[in-house]
Amino acid sequence: MSLLTCIGFLLFLFFLNIGNSTLAIIGLIAFYLLVIVSGILLFFDLGGSEYKLFKKSRLVLGLGFSFLYLLTSSYAASYFMQISNMDIGDSPLLELGLKITYFIFFALMLLQPLSYMFFLYISDKLKIPQVIIGISIVLITTITLFLVPRWSTNVIVLVFDWATQSEWRTFVSCGQEKISYPQERYYGFNIEKYTVYFSDRNGEWGFEELQCPEDDNELIRIPISKSNMPKWFQS
């Protein structure tokens, strides 16, 4: 596994240097998957060994990440309320996706220094293949930590697209008027106020409020927030 992780990373560097971004991305994904699998096997092996520090750290990490999830859940709910003027608890699937995303973002910020210090502490006790896997784990956490601030919005938009397409409605009604646009998803049914999520509408994504006055069949759009659609790679 350690040999395969090295090959995957070298292929990523090779294709990146010759300008083939598609194969470079495939090589990077393969490297990530191989490191994750080999890392799980390594931790399983260390868990059954004589390393007392590792056994104690599992309890500390378990409690720490539980508290981190509670903290990041609050931040995710607050962020969603700011950009949509809607309680995230009203949309369970979207709540799950956004809170998990926030947890992963913040967990990566902690895992990078923790993995570095941990493997630095026990590196002299590991075999060469285990050292290679340890270095690979530090490497992917470092790369991911570098990418998170740049691609966080991309991931959040993907979560919004996935959750709203699965859970929100594709149309709204106001009296005799009924509207539906492929770039929009609507929360609510037969009410006076709808929450609208739009994605890649004229190069923008965001939230709006649709009001349907009782004595008027015309929908009123009130902007809440909008941003330019993010790009994975900037030219």
mmCIF file of C-alpha atoms in Angstrom:
data_model
loop_
_atom_site.group_PDB
_atom_site.id
_atom_site.type_symbol
_atom_site.label_atom_id
_atom_site.label_comp_id
_atom_site.label_asym_id
_atom_site.label_seq_id
_atom_site.Cartn_x
_atom_site.Cartn_y
_atom_site.Cartn_z
ATOM 1 C CA MET A 1 0.000 0.000 0.000
ATOM 2 C CA SER A 2 2.835 2.393 0.776
ATOM 3 C CA LEU A 3 4.343 1.685 -2.668
ATOM 4 C CA LEU A 4 1.007 2.320 -4.385
ATOM 5 C CA THR A 5 0.579 5.635 -2.553
ATOM 6 C CA CYS A 6 4.001 6.754 -3.810
ATOM 7 C CA ILE A 7 3.117 5.729 -7.375
ATOM 8 C CA GLY A 8 -0.202 7.596 -7.179
ATOM 9 C CA PHE A 9 1.486 10.791 -5.989
ATOM 10 C CA LEU A 10 4.241 10.554 -8.618
ATOM 11 C CA LEU A 11 1.635 10.102 -11.368
ATOM 12 C CA PHE A 12 -0.179 13.189 -10.091
ATOM 13 C CA LEU A 13 3.039 15.235 -10.273
ATOM 14 C CA PHE A 14 3.957 13.828 -13.703
ATOM 15 C CA PHE A 15 0.631 14.607 -15.380
ATOM 16 C CA LEU A 16 0.476 17.990 -13.655
ATOM 17 C CA ASN A 17 3.856 18.957 -15.085
ATOM 18 C CA ILE A 18 2.980 17.903 -18.631
ATOM 19 C CA GLY A 19 -0.243 19.926 -18.458
ATOM 20 C CA ASN A 20 -2.784 17.073 -18.442
ATOM 21 C CA SER A 21 -5.056 18.288 -15.653
ATOM 22 C CA THR A 22 -7.653 15.500 -16.067
ATOM 23 C CA LEU A 23 -5.172 12.660 -15.499
ATOM 24 C CA ALA A 24 -3.494 14.718 -12.757
ATOM 25 C CA ILE A 25 -6.802 14.960 -10.886
ATOM 26 C CA ILE A 26 -7.359 11.200 -11.309
ATOM 27 C CA GLY A 27 -3.859 10.569 -9.934
ATOM 28 C CA LEU A 28 -4.526 12.852 -6.962
ATOM 29 C CA ILE A 29 -7.854 11.152 -6.206
ATOM 30 C CA ALA A 30 -6.175 7.735 -6.407
ATOM 31 C CA PHE A 31 -3.465 8.989 -4.048
ATOM 32 C CA TYR A 32 -6.084 10.224 -1.566
ATOM 33 C CA LEU A 33 -8.018 6.946 -1.614
ATOM 34 C CA LEU A 34 -4.877 4.827 -1.219
ATOM 35 C CA VAL A 35 -3.672 6.950 1.702
ATOM 36 C CA ILE A 36 -7.065 6.723 3.427
ATOM 37 C CA VAL A 37 -7.164 2.922 3.100
ATOM 38 C CA SER A 38 -3.540 2.469 4.148
ATOM 39 C CA GLY A 39 -3.998 4.982 6.978
ATOM 40 C CA ILE A 40 -6.949 3.027 8.366
ATOM 41 C CA LEU A 41 -4.879 -0.167 8.254
ATOM 42 C CA LEU A 42 -1.960 1.625 9.945
ATOM 43 C CA PHE A 43 -4.115 2.990 12.770
ATOM 44 C CA PHE A 44 -5.700 -0.422 13.225
ATOM 45 C CA ASP A 45 -2.217 -1.932 13.522
ATOM 46 C CA LEU A 46 -1.054 0.733 15.970
ATOM 47 C CA GLY A 47 -4.216 0.328 18.024
ATOM 48 C CA GLY A 48 -3.281 -3.239 18.798
ATOM 49 C CA SER A 49 0.354 -2.455 19.575
ATOM 50 C CA GLU A 50 2.189 -1.260 22.644
ATOM 51 C CA TYR A 51 1.893 2.462 21.853
ATOM 52 C CA LYS A 52 0.126 3.782 24.956
ATOM 53 C CA LEU A 53 0.010 7.323 23.572
ATOM 54 C CA PHE A 54 -2.047 6.157 20.607
ATOM 55 C CA LYS A 55 -4.523 4.310 22.831
ATOM 56 C CA LYS A 56 -4.994 7.363 25.065
ATOM 57 C CA SER A 57 -5.272 9.729 22.112
ATOM 58 C CA ARG A 58 -8.277 7.837 20.732
ATOM 59 C CA LEU A 59 -10.378 8.838 23.737
ATOM 60 C CA VAL A 60 -9.169 12.439 23.609
ATOM 61 C CA LEU A 61 -9.849 12.695 19.872
ATOM 62 C CA GLY A 62 -13.289 11.124 20.303
ATOM 63 C CA LEU A 63 -14.314 13.685 22.917
ATOM 64 C CA GLY A 64 -12.625 16.527 21.037
ATOM 65 C CA PHE A 65 -14.335 15.810 17.726
ATOM 66 C CA SER A 66 -17.709 15.413 19.466
ATOM 67 C CA PHE A 67 -17.343 18.907 20.924
ATOM 68 C CA LEU A 68 -16.087 20.171 17.545
ATOM 69 C CA TYR A 69 -19.228 18.867 15.820
ATOM 70 C CA LEU A 70 -21.454 20.735 18.283
ATOM 71 C CA LEU A 71 -19.450 23.921 17.701
ATOM 72 C CA THR A 72 -19.383 23.677 13.905
ATOM 73 C CA SER A 73 -23.104 22.832 13.826
ATOM 74 C CA SER A 74 -23.834 26.165 15.474
ATOM 75 C CA TYR A 75 -21.637 28.005 12.966
ATOM 76 C CA ALA A 76 -23.318 26.213 10.050
ATOM 77 C CA ALA A 77 -26.801 27.107 11.323
ATOM 78 C CA SER A 78 -25.770 30.730 11.865
ATOM 79 C CA TYR A 79 -24.238 30.998 8.382
ATOM 80 C CA PHE A 80 -27.339 29.568 6.726
ATOM 81 C CA MET A 81 -29.625 31.925 8.633
ATOM 82 C CA GLN A 82 -27.559 34.918 7.499
ATOM 83 C CA ILE A 83 -27.644 34.057 3.794
ATOM 84 C CA SER A 84 -31.214 32.703 3.573
ATOM 85 C CA ASN A 85 -33.185 34.261 6.468
ATOM 86 C CA MET A 86 -34.449 30.733 7.152
ATOM 87 C CA ASP A 87 -33.995 28.252 9.998
ATOM 88 C CA ILE A 88 -31.784 25.403 8.785
ATOM 89 C CA GLY A 89 -33.785 22.966 10.921
ATOM 90 C CA ASP A 90 -36.727 23.372 8.527
ATOM 91 C CA SER A 91 -34.773 21.503 5.833
ATOM 92 C CA PRO A 92 -33.365 18.295 7.408
ATOM 93 C CA LEU A 93 -31.355 17.066 4.413
ATOM 94 C CA LEU A 94 -29.761 20.453 3.861
ATOM 95 C CA GLU A 95 -29.039 20.705 7.593
ATOM 96 C CA LEU A 96 -27.254 17.348 7.549
ATOM 97 C CA GLY A 97 -25.149 18.181 4.498
ATOM 98 C CA LEU A 98 -24.099 21.661 5.633
ATOM 99 C CA LYS A 99 -23.258 20.640 9.201
ATOM 100 C CA ILE A 100 -21.153 17.692 8.041
ATOM 101 C CA THR A 101 -19.363 19.983 5.569
ATOM 102 C CA TYR A 102 -18.545 22.521 8.272
ATOM 103 C CA PHE A 103 -17.354 19.747 10.592
ATOM 104 C CA ILE A 104 -15.000 18.355 7.931
ATOM 105 C CA PHE A 105 -13.601 21.816 7.175
ATOM 106 C CA PHE A 106 -12.730 22.550 10.789
ATOM 107 C CA ALA A 107 -11.592 18.977 11.515
ATOM 108 C CA LEU A 108 -9.027 19.221 8.707
ATOM 109 C CA MET A 109 -7.581 22.349 10.302
ATOM 110 C CA LEU A 110 -6.938 20.332 13.468
ATOM 111 C CA LEU A 111 -5.861 17.082 11.810
ATOM 112 C CA GLN A 112 -2.988 18.637 9.879
ATOM 113 C CA PRO A 113 -0.901 19.790 12.887
ATOM 114 C CA LEU A 114 -2.028 16.824 15.003
ATOM 115 C CA SER A 115 -1.011 14.267 12.365
ATOM 116 C CA TYR A 116 2.320 16.024 11.887
ATOM 117 C CA MET A 117 3.127 16.051 15.619
ATOM 118 C CA PHE A 118 1.914 12.482 16.137
ATOM 119 C CA PHE A 119 4.000 10.926 13.371
ATOM 120 C CA LEU A 120 6.973 13.067 14.286
ATOM 121 C CA TYR A 121 6.753 11.644 17.808
ATOM 122 C CA ILE A 122 6.552 7.974 16.824
ATOM 123 C CA SER A 123 8.397 7.996 13.477
ATOM 124 C CA ASP A 124 11.548 6.469 14.976
ATOM 125 C CA LYS A 125 9.498 3.480 16.168
ATOM 126 C CA LEU A 126 7.840 2.732 12.813
ATOM 127 C CA LYS A 127 8.960 0.575 9.934
ATOM 128 C CA ILE A 128 9.843 2.235 6.616
ATOM 129 C CA PRO A 129 6.475 1.426 4.913
ATOM 130 C CA GLN A 130 4.641 2.791 7.949
ATOM 131 C CA VAL A 131 6.755 5.966 7.843
ATOM 132 C CA ILE A 132 5.844 6.417 4.162
ATOM 133 C CA ILE A 133 2.150 6.095 4.987
ATOM 134 C CA GLY A 134 2.555 8.549 7.875
ATOM 135 C CA ILE A 135 4.239 11.092 5.604
ATOM 136 C CA SER A 136 1.473 10.569 3.023
ATOM 137 C CA ILE A 137 -1.205 11.263 5.643
ATOM 138 C CA VAL A 138 0.545 14.492 6.625
ATOM 139 C CA LEU A 139 0.820 15.360 2.927
ATOM 140 C CA ILE A 140 -2.874 14.924 2.089
ATOM 141 C CA THR A 141 -3.977 16.833 5.193
ATOM 142 C CA THR A 142 -1.611 19.645 4.183
ATOM 143 C CA ILE A 143 -2.870 19.706 0.574
ATOM 144 C CA THR A 144 -6.487 19.595 1.731
ATOM 145 C CA LEU A 145 -5.896 22.355 4.279
ATOM 146 C CA PHE A 146 -4.445 24.449 1.449
ATOM 147 C CA LEU A 147 -7.488 23.808 -0.756
ATOM 148 C CA VAL A 148 -10.238 24.269 1.867
ATOM 149 C CA PRO A 149 -10.151 28.110 1.976
ATOM 150 C CA ARG A 150 -10.133 28.243 -1.844
ATOM 151 C CA TRP A 151 -12.780 25.619 -2.552
ATOM 152 C CA SER A 152 -15.021 25.857 0.519
ATOM 153 C CA THR A 153 -17.666 27.859 -1.369
ATOM 154 C CA ASN A 154 -17.606 25.323 -4.212
ATOM 155 C CA VAL A 155 -18.391 22.495 -1.794
ATOM 156 C CA ILE A 156 -21.116 24.488 -0.034
ATOM 157 C CA VAL A 157 -22.824 25.254 -3.365
ATOM 158 C CA LEU A 158 -22.673 21.548 -4.273
ATOM 159 C CA VAL A 159 -24.325 20.717 -0.929
ATOM 160 C CA PHE A 160 -27.057 23.310 -1.534
ATOM 161 C CA ASP A 161 -27.646 22.000 -5.078
ATOM 162 C CA TRP A 162 -27.881 18.388 -3.902
ATOM 163 C CA ALA A 163 -30.097 19.028 -0.866
ATOM 164 C CA THR A 164 -32.536 21.447 -2.486
ATOM 165 C CA GLN A 165 -32.954 19.263 -5.589
ATOM 166 C CA SER A 166 -33.818 16.331 -3.334
ATOM 167 C CA GLU A 167 -35.970 18.151 -0.782
ATOM 168 C CA TRP A 168 -37.332 21.480 -2.076
ATOM 169 C CA ARG A 169 -40.067 22.041 -4.644
ATOM 170 C CA THR A 170 -39.648 22.856 -8.332
ATOM 171 C CA PHE A 171 -42.526 25.358 -8.519
ATOM 172 C CA VAL A 172 -44.517 27.931 -6.521
ATOM 173 C CA SER A 173 -48.134 29.027 -6.795
ATOM 174 C CA CYS A 174 -49.664 32.425 -6.096
ATOM 175 C CA GLY A 175 -53.385 32.515 -6.809
ATOM 176 C CA GLN A 176 -53.711 31.542 -10.463
ATOM 177 C CA GLU A 177 -50.037 32.189 -11.163
ATOM 178 C CA LYS A 178 -47.561 29.346 -11.133
ATOM 179 C CA ILE A 179 -43.835 29.741 -11.814
ATOM 180 C CA SER A 180 -40.991 27.284 -12.199
ATOM 181 C CA TYR A 181 -37.412 27.858 -13.354
ATOM 182 C CA PRO A 182 -34.780 25.119 -13.774
ATOM 183 C CA GLN A 183 -32.154 27.132 -11.853
ATOM 184 C CA GLU A 184 -34.419 27.623 -8.821
ATOM 185 C CA ARG A 185 -35.736 25.520 -5.930
ATOM 186 C CA TYR A 186 -38.522 26.672 -3.597
ATOM 187 C CA TYR A 187 -39.223 26.006 0.063
ATOM 188 C CA GLY A 188 -42.905 26.182 1.001
ATOM 189 C CA PHE A 189 -46.290 25.219 -0.412
ATOM 190 C CA ASN A 190 -49.427 27.325 -0.811
ATOM 191 C CA ILE A 191 -48.178 30.014 1.566
ATOM 192 C CA GLU A 192 -47.694 33.784 1.438
ATOM 193 C CA LYS A 193 -43.892 33.653 1.627
ATOM 194 C CA TYR A 194 -41.471 31.267 -0.108
ATOM 195 C CA THR A 195 -37.720 30.893 0.268
ATOM 196 C CA VAL A 196 -35.931 30.517 -3.060
ATOM 197 C CA TYR A 197 -32.489 29.035 -3.673
ATOM 198 C CA PHE A 198 -31.048 29.737 -7.121
ATOM 199 C CA SER A 199 -27.868 28.257 -8.568
ATOM 200 C CA ASP A 200 -25.950 29.306 -11.682
ATOM 201 C CA ARG A 201 -28.599 31.848 -12.624
ATOM 202 C CA ASN A 202 -26.807 34.379 -14.793
ATOM 203 C CA GLY A 203 -23.546 33.257 -13.202
ATOM 204 C CA GLU A 204 -24.783 33.770 -9.625
ATOM 205 C CA TRP A 205 -26.110 31.720 -6.702
ATOM 206 C CA GLY A 206 -27.983 32.802 -3.594
ATOM 207 C CA PHE A 207 -31.331 33.130 -1.862
ATOM 208 C CA GLU A 208 -34.456 35.217 -2.375
ATOM 209 C CA GLU A 209 -37.828 35.630 -0.730
ATOM 210 C CA LEU A 210 -40.998 35.343 -2.804
ATOM 211 C CA GLN A 211 -44.049 37.062 -1.357
ATOM 212 C CA CYS A 212 -47.580 36.369 -2.471
ATOM 213 C CA PRO A 213 -49.960 39.054 -1.090
ATOM 214 C CA GLU A 214 -53.476 37.820 -0.313
ATOM 215 C CA ASP A 215 -55.212 40.345 -2.557
ATOM 216 C CA ASP A 216 -52.671 40.189 -5.395
ATOM 217 C CA ASN A 217 -51.776 37.324 -7.708
ATOM 218 C CA GLU A 218 -48.380 38.812 -8.589
ATOM 219 C CA LEU A 219 -45.292 37.415 -6.851
ATOM 220 C CA ILE A 220 -42.850 39.901 -5.336
ATOM 221 C CA ARG A 221 -39.148 38.981 -5.285
ATOM 222 C CA ILE A 222 -37.022 40.282 -2.408
ATOM 223 C CA PRO A 223 -33.249 39.555 -2.669
ATOM 224 C CA ILE A 224 -31.603 38.141 0.471
ATOM 225 C CA SER A 225 -28.098 37.232 -0.657
ATOM 226 C CA LYS A 226 -26.228 36.421 -3.842
ATOM 227 C CA SER A 227 -22.679 35.614 -4.932
ATOM 228 C CA ASN A 228 -20.856 34.791 -8.133
ATOM 229 C CA MET A 229 -20.756 31.103 -9.021
ATOM 230 C CA PRO A 230 -17.408 29.684 -7.849
ATOM 231 C CA LYS A 231 -14.940 28.007 -10.182
ATOM 232 C CA TRP A 232 -12.845 24.980 -9.291
ATOM 233 C CA PHE A 233 -9.863 26.155 -11.290
ATOM 234 C CA GLN A 234 -9.008 29.737 -12.121
ATOM 235 C CA SER A 235 -7.279 30.392 -15.455
#
